[in-house]
Coordinates of C-alpha atoms in Angstrom, one line a residue:
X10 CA 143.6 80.0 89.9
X11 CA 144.2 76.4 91.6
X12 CA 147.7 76.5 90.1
X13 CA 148.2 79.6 91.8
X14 CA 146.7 79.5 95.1
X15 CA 149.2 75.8 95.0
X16 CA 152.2 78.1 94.5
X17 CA 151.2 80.8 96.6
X18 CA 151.2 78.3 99.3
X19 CA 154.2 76.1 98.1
X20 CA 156.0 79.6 98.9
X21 CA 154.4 80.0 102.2
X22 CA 155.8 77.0 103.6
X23 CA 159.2 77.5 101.9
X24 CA 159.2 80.9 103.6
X25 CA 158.6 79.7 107.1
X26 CA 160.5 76.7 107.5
X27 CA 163.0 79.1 106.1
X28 CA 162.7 81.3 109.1
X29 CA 165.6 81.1 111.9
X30 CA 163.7 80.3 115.4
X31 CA 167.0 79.8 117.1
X32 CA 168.1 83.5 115.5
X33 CA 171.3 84.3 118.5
X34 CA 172.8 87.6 117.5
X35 CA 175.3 90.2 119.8
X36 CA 175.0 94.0 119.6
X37 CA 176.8 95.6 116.7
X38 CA 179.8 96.5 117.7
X39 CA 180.3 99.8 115.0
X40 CA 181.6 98.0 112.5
X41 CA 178.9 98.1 109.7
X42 CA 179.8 99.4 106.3
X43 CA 177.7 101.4 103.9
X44 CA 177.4 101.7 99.9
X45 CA 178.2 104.9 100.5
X46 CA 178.3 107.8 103.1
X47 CA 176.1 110.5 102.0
X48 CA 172.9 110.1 100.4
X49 CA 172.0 112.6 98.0
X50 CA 168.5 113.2 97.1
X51 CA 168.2 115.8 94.1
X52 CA 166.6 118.6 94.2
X53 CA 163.1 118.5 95.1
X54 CA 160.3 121.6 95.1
X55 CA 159.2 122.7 98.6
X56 CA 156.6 121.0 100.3
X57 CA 156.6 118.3 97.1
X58 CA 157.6 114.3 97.8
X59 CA 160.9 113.4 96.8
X60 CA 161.9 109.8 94.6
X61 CA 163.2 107.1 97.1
X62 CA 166.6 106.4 97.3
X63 CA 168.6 103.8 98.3
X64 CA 171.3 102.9 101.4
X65 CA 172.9 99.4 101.9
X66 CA 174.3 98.5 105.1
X67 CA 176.7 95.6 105.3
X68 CA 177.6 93.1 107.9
X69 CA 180.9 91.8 106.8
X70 CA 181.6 90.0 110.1
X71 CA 181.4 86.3 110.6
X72 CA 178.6 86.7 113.7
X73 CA 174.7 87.7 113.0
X74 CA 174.4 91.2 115.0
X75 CA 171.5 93.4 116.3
X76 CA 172.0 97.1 115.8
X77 CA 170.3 98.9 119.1
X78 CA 169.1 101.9 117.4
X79 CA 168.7 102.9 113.5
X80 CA 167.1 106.9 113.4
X81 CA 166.9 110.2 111.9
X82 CA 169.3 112.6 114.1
X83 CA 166.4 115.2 114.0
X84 CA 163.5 114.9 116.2
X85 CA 161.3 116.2 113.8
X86 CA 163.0 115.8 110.4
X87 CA 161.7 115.8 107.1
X88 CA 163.4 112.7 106.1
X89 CA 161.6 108.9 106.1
X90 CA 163.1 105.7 106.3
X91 CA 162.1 102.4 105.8
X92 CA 164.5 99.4 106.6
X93 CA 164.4 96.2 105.2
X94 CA 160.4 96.8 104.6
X95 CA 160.1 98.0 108.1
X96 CA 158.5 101.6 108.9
X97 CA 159.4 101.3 112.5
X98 CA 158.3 102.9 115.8
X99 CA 154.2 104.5 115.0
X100 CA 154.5 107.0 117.4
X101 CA 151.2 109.1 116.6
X102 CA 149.2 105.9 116.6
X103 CA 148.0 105.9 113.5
X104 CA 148.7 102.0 113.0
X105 CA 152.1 102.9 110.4
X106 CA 155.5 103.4 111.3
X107 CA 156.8 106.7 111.4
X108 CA 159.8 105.8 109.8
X109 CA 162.0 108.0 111.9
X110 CA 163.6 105.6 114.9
X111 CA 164.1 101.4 114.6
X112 CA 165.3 99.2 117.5
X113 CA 167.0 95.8 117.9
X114 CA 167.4 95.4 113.6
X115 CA 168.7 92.2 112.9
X116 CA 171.1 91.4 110.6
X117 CA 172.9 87.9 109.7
X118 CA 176.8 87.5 109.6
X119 CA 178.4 88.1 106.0
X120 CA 174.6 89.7 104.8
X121 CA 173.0 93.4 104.3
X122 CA 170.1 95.2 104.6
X123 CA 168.4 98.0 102.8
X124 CA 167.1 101.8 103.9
X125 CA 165.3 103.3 101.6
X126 CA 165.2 107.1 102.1
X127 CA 162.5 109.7 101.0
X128 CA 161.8 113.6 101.7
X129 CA 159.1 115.9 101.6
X130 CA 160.9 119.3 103.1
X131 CA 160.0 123.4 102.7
X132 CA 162.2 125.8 101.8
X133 CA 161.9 127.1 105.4
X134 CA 163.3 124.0 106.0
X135 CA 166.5 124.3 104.7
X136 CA 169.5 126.3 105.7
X137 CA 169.2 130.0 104.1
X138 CA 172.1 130.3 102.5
X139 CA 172.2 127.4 100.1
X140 CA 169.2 125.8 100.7
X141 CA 170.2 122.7 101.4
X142 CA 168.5 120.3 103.6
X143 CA 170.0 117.6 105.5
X144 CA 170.0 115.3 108.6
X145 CA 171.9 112.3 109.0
X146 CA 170.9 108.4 109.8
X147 CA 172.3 107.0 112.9
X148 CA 173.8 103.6 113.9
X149 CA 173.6 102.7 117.7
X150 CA 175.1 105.5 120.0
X151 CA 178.0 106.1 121.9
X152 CA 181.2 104.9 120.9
X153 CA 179.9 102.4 118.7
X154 CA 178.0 105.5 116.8
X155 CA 177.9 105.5 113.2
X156 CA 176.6 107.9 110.6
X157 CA 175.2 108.7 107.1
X158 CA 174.7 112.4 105.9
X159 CA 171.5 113.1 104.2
X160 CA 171.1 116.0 101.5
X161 CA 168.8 117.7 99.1
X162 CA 168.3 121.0 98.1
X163 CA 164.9 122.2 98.3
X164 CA 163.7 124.3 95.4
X165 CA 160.9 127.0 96.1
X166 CA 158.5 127.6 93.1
X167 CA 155.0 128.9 92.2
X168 CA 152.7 126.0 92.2
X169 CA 149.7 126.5 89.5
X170 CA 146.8 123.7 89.6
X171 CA 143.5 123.0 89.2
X172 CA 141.0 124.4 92.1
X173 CA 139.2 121.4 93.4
X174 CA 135.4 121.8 94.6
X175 CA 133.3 121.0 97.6
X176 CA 131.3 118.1 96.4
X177 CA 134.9 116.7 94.7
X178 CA 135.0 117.8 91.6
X179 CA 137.8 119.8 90.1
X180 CA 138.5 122.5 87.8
X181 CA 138.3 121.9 84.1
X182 CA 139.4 124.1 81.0
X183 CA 136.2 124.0 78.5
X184 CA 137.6 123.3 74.4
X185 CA 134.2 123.3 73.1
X186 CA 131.3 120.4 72.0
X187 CA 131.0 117.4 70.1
X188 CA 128.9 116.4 67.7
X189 CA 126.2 116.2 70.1
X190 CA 126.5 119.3 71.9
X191 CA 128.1 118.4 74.9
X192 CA 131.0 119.9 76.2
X193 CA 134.6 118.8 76.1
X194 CA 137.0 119.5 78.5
X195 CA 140.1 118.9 80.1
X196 CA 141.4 118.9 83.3
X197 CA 143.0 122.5 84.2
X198 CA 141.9 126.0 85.0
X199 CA 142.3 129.9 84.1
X200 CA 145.4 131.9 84.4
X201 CA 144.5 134.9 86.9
X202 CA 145.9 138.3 86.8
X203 CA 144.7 138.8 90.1
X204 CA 145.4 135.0 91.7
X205 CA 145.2 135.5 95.9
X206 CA 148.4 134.2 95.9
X207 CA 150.2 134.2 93.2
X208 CA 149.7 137.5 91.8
X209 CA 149.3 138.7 88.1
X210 CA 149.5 134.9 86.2
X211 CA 149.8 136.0 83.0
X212 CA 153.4 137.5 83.4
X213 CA 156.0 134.7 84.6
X214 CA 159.2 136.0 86.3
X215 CA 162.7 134.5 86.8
X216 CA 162.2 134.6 90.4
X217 CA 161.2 131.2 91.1
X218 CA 160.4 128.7 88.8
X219 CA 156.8 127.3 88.1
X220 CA 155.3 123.8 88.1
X221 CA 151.8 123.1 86.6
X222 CA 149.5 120.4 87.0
X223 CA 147.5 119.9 84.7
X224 CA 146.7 122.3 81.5
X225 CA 147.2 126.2 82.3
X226 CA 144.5 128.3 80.2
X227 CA 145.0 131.7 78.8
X228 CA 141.8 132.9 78.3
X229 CA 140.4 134.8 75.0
X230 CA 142.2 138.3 74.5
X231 CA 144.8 138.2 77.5
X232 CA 148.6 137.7 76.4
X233 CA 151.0 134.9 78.8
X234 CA 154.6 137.1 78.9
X235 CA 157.3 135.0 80.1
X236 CA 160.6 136.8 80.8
X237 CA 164.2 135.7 80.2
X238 CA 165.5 133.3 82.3
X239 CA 162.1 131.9 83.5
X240 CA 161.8 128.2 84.2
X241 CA 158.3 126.2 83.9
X242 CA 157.7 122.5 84.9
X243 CA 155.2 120.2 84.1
X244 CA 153.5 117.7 85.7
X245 CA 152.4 114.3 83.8
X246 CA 149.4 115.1 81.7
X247 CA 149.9 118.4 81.8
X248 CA 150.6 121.6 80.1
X249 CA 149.7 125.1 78.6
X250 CA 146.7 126.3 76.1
X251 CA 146.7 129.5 74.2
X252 CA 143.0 129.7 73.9
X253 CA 141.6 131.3 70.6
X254 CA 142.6 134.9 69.8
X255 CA 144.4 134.2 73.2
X256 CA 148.7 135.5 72.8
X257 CA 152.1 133.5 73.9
X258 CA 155.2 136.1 74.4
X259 CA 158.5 134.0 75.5
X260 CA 161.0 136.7 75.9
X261 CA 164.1 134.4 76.5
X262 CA 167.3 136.1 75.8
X263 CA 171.6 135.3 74.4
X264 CA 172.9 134.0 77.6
X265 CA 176.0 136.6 78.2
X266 CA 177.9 134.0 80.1
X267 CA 179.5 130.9 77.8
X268 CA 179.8 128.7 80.8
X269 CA 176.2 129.2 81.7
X270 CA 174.3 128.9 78.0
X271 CA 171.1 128.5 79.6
X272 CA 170.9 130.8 81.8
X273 CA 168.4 133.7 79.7
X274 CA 166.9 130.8 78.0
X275 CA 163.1 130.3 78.8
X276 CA 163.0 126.4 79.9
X277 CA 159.9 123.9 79.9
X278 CA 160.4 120.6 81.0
X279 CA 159.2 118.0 83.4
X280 CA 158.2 118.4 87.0
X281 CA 160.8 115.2 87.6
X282 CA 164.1 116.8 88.1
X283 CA 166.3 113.3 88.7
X284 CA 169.3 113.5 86.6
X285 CA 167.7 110.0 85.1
X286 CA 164.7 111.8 83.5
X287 CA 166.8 114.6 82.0
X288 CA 166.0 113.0 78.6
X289 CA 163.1 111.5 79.0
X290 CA 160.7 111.6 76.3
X291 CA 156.8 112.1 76.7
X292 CA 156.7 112.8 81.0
X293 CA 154.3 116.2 80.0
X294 CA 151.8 117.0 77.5
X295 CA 152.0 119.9 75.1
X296 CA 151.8 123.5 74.2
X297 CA 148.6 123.8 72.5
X298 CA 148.2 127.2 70.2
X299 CA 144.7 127.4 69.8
X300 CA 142.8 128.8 66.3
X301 CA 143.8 132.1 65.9
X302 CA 145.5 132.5 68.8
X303 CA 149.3 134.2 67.9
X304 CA 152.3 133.4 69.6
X305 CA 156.1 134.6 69.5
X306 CA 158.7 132.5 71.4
X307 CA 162.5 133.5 71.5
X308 CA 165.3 131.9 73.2
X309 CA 163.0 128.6 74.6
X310 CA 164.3 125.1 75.3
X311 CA 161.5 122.8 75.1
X312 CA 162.1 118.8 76.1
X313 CA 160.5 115.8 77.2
X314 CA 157.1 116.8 76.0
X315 CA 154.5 113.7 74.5
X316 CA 154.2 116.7 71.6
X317 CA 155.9 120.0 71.5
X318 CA 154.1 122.8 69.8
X319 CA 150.7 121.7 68.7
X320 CA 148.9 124.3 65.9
X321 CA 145.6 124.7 64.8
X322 CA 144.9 127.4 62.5
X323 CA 147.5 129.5 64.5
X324 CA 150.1 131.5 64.2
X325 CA 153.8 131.1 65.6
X326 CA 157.0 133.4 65.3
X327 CA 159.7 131.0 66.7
X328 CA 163.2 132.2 66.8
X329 CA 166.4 131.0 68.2
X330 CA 165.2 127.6 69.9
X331 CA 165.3 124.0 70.6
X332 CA 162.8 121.2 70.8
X333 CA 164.1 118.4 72.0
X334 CA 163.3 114.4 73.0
X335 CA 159.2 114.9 72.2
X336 CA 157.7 111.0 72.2
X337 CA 155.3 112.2 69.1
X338 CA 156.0 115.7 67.6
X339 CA 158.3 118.4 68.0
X340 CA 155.7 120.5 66.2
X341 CA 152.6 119.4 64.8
X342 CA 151.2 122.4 62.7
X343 CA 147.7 122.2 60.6
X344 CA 146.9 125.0 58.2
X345 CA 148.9 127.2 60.5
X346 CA 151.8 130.0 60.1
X347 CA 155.1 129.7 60.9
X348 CA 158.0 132.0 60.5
X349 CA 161.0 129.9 62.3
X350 CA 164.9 131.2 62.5
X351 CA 167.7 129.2 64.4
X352 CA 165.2 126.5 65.2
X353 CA 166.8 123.4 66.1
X354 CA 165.0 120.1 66.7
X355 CA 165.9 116.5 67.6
X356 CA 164.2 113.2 68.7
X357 CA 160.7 113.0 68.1
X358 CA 158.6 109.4 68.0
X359 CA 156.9 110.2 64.3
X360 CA 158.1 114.0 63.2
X361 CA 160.2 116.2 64.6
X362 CA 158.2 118.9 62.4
X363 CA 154.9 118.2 60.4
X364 CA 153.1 120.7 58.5
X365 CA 149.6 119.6 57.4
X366 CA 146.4 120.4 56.2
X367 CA 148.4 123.5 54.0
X368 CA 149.0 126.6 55.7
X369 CA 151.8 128.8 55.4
X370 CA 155.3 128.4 57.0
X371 CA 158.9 129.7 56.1
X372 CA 162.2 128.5 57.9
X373 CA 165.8 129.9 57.6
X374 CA 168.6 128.5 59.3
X375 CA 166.9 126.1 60.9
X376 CA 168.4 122.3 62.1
X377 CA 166.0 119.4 61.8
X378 CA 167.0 116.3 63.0
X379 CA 165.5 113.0 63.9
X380 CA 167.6 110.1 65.7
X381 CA 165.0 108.4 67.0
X382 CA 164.9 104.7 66.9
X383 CA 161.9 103.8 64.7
X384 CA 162.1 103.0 60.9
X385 CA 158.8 105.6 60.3
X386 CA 160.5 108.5 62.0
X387 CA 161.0 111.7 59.9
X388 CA 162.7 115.1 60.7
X389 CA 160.2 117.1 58.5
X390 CA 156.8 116.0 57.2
X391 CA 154.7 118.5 54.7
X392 CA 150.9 118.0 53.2
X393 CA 148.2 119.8 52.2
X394 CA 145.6 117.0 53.4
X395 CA 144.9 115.1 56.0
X396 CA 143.4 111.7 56.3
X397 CA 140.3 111.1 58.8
X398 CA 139.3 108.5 60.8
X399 CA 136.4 107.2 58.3
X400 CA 139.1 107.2 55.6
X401 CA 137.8 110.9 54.3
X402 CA 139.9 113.2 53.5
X403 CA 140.6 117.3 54.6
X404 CA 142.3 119.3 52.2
X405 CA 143.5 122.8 52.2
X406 CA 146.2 124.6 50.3
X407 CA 149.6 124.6 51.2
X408 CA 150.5 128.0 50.0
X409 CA 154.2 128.3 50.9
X410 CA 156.4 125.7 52.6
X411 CA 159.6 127.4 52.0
X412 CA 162.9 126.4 53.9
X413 CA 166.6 127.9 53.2
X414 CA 169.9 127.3 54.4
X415 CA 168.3 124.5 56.7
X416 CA 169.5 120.9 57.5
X417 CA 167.3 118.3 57.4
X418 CA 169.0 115.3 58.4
X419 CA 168.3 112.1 60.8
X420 CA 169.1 108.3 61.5
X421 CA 166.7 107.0 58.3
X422 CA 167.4 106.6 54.9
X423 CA 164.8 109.5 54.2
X424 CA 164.1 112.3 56.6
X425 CA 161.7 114.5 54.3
X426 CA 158.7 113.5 53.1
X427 CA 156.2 115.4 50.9
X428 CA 152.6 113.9 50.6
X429 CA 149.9 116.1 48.5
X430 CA 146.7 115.4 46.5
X431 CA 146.6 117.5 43.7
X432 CA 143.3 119.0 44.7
X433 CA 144.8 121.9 46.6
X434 CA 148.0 124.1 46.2
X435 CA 150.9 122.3 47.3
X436 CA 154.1 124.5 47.2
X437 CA 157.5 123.9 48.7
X438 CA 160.2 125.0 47.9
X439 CA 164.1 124.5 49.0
X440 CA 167.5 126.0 48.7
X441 CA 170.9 125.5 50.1
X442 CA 169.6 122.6 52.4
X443 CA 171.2 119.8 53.5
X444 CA 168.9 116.8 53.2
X445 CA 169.3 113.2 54.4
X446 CA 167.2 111.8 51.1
X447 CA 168.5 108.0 50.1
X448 CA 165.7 106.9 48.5
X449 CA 167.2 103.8 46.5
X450 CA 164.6 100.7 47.0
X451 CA 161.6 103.1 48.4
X452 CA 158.2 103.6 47.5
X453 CA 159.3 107.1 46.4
X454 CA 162.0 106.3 44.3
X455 CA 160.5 107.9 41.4
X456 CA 158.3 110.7 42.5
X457 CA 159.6 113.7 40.7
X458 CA 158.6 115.8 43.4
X459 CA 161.9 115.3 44.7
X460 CA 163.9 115.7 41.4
X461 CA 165.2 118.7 43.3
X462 CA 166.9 116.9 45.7
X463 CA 168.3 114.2 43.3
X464 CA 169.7 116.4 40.9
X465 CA 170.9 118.7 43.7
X466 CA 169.4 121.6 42.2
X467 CA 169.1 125.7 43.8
X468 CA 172.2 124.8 45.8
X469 CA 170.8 121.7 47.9
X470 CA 173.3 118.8 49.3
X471 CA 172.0 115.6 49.4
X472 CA 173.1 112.8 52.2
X473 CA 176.3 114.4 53.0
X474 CA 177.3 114.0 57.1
X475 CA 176.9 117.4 58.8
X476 CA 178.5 115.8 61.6
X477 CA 177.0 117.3 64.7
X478 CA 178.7 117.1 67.2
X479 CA 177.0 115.3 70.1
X480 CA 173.4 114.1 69.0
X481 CA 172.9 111.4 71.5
X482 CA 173.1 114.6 73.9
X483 CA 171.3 117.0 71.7
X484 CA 174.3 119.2 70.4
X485 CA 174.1 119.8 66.6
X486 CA 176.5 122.3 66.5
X487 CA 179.1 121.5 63.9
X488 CA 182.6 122.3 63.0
X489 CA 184.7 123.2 59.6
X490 CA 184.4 119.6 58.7
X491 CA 180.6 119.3 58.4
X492 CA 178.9 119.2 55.0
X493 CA 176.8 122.3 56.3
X494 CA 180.3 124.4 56.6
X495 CA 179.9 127.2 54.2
X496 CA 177.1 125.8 52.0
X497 CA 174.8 128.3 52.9
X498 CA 173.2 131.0 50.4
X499 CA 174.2 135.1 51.8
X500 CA 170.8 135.8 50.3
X501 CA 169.4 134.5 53.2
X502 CA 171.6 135.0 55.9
X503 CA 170.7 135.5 59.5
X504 CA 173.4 137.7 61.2
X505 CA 173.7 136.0 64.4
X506 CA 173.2 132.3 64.9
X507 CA 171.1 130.6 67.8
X508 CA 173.9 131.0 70.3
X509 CA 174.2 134.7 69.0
X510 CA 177.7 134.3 67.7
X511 CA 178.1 136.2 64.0
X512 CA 177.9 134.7 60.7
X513 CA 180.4 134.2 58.4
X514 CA 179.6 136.5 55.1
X515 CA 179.4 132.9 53.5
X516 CA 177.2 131.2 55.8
X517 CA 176.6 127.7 57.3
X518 CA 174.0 125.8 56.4
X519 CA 172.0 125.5 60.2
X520 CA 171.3 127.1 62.9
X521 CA 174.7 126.8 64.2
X522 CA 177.4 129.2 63.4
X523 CA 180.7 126.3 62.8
X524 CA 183.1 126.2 65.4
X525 CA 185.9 124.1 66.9
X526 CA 184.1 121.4 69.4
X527 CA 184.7 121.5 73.1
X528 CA 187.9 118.8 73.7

């Protein structure tokens, strides 16, 4: 504590000696220079905080200058500024700069100084037509007048959160007791079919996209129908729960436009829509499908969850999707169902799919991959137990873990794993897959549960390169020369492919019809 205080004071000194008392500067004469002339915020939701971005300003002239005036053109805009830690003129009183209008900034000869710009804007605030908002930073006035153009586009959505109470507390969703009989719960609230504001809440539109804080409940015996096209954001720590007997219904759709793939797909993501968080793992919870709850999701892009689809004793239909950049799972399933068709899956912390505790699940044309940089990553992960924190284990059969003309593939040496005690039914079974299985100097080098991947047996190729063709950027399409071309069994062949483009009567192995890559 000495040692710091001794610093902390060192610094002090250093700090004010340093400080110019003889500081003699002239006006700026409208010669400053910027890092660049129009600051572009992205897009923000109305009425929600924007990141802060950055302007320099540059003195390149040999003489220290004061620049009169620094402000937002607007008199009441939406914008904030802060210069060089300065929040300048506190206009309402309040003790705290406004950050709208600085006079007399200093700046030394041959030095810079930095703004740093924020925004919290509604959509009324923006211009109609493209809903843009913008304002511009000024530099003195007159002739010596210099400007910086400020722009974001403001985003309206349907805001879904958490009611908070009179005496502080806030809404919670209820998941049931502990051992002890007290109740566990979670920070969210109710979907309403009859919300105020929002309307019926179990039916999601196109209109506008939604952002939820914290975890959106569908309550026992009421069905969530999202349409085609819709987009939901999630806050940190947040998400959605399909309460038991409770229904999911994406109803995402083939975009008909090539250049615009997305555009019928059902999207859920994170609330932070920077282009630097576009792939960012683990900034929202998960999609939690309760016991005997039943869900069907087609068309859906789901990224950047801390897990993807987590099952319990649930059943999922999941066609023609993606699951992308999840810091744990893609989907965790225990004793669940899954029937899954043009399922494609990439980046996951442990698994980008893990089936356990048994259950029953079946997968055709599915692509699982796993680039994710850890040595204990997997793409797919089966049991029919599962280990408990006192070292007990639960055990249930695994009745049918069946996957066809499906890749399984990744950066490890081995991307499948199958782990089962022989105290329950453990089947699996695989055919015309392409599995990344190199199992020379493992601990599983002679487990003869996977003799049907070493002798390459019902059609399966092992460690050959499907060679996707982006999977830093999450495109696992493939061309002619993948190991996947035309490997697939007609037996069990899909007619369209994720994007909705026909198969060949000899199929890829995938969920990707081959084609020639974009150049």
């Amino acid at each position: 504590m000495r040692k710091f205080i001794y610093i902390f004071l060192i610094g002090i000194v250093i700090f004010m000696s340093s400080c110019r008392k003889d500081f003699d500067t002239v006006p700026s004469s409208g010669n400053l220079q910027f890092s660049k002339n129009t600051v572009y915020l992205d897009t923000v939701f109305t009425d929600i905080g924007s990141s802060t971005y950055t302007l320099k300003v540059y003195n390149r002239s040999n003489k220290d200058i004061a620049i009169p005036t620094i402000k937002l053109k607007k008199t009441n805009s939406k914008y904030r500024i802060m210069v060089d830690g300065m929040t300048g003129e506190d206009k309402d009183g309040n003790g705290i700069g406004d950050g709208k209008l600085f006079n007399n900034v200093e700046l030394l000869a041959k030095d810079s100084l930095y703004i740093f710009i924020e925004t919290t804007a509604s959509i009324t605030d923006a211009n109609p037509t493209d809903f843009l908002y913008t304002d511009e930073i000024e530099f003195d006035t007159g002739s010596n007048l210099q400007k910086v153009n400020l722009v974001t586009l403001i985003q309206d959505a349907i805001f879904l959160y958490p009611q908070k109470y009179e005496d502080g507390t806030k809404e919670s969703l209820l998941l049931g007791v502990d051992e002890d009989n007290l109740e566990i719960r979670i920070n969210g609230f109710e979907l309403n079919e009859n919300d105020p504001i929002n309307g019926d809440e179990f039916h999601f539109t196109n209109e506008k996209p939604y952002v939820i804080y914290g975890y959106a409940g569908v309550p026992q015996g009421k069905i969530l129908k999202i349409d085609a096209g819709a987009r939901v954001y999630f806050h940190s720590e947040s998400g959605l729960i399909i309460q038991p007997k409770a229904q999911l219904r994406i109803n995402g759709a083939v975009s008909p436009n090539p250049d615009k793939p997305q555009e019928n797909e059902v999207i859920f993501e994170g609330d932070r829509l920077e282009p630097e968080f576009s792939d960012t793992p683990g900034q929202w919870g998960v999609v939690w499908l309760r016991d005997e709850s039943t869900s069907f999701v087609n068309h859906l892009t789901l990224k950047n969850a801390s897990l993807g689809f987590l099952m319990q004793k649930s059943d999922l239909r999941i066609t023609n999707s993606q699951i992308y950049n999840s810091s744990n799972y893609g989907i965790l399933a225990r004793t669940s169902t899954i029937l899954g068709e043009n399922l494609v899956m990439n980046y996951a912390g442990q698994a980008s799919l893990t089936c356990t505790i048994g259950g029953d699940y079946n997968f055709t044309h599915c692509t699982f991959n796993n680039n994710w940089n850890s040595s204990k990553q997997l793409a797919v992960y089966l049991s029919n137990f599962e280990k408990n924190e006192d070292e007990s284990i639960t055990v249930s059969n695994l009745d049918q873990a069946t996957f066809n003309n499906c890749i399984i593939y990744g950066s490890n040496n081995v991307e499948l794993f199958l782990d089962k005690v022989d105290s329950a039914i453990f089947n699996s079974s695989f055919e015309n897959c392409l599995i990344k299985f190199n199992d020379t100097g493992t601990g599983i080098a002679k487990n003869e549960i996977y003799n049907f991947i070493r002798n390459q047996e019902f059609g399966n190729i092992k460690n050959k390169d499907p060679k996707f063709y982006n999977i830093n950027q999450n495109k696992l399409n493939i061309d002619e020369n993948s190991a996947a071309f035309q490997k697939g069994s007609a037996l069990y062949r899909i007619p369209t492919d994720i994007l909705g483009i026909s198969r060949s009567s000899i199929p890829d192995i995938g969920a990707f019809q081959s084609a020639p890559f974009p150049k």
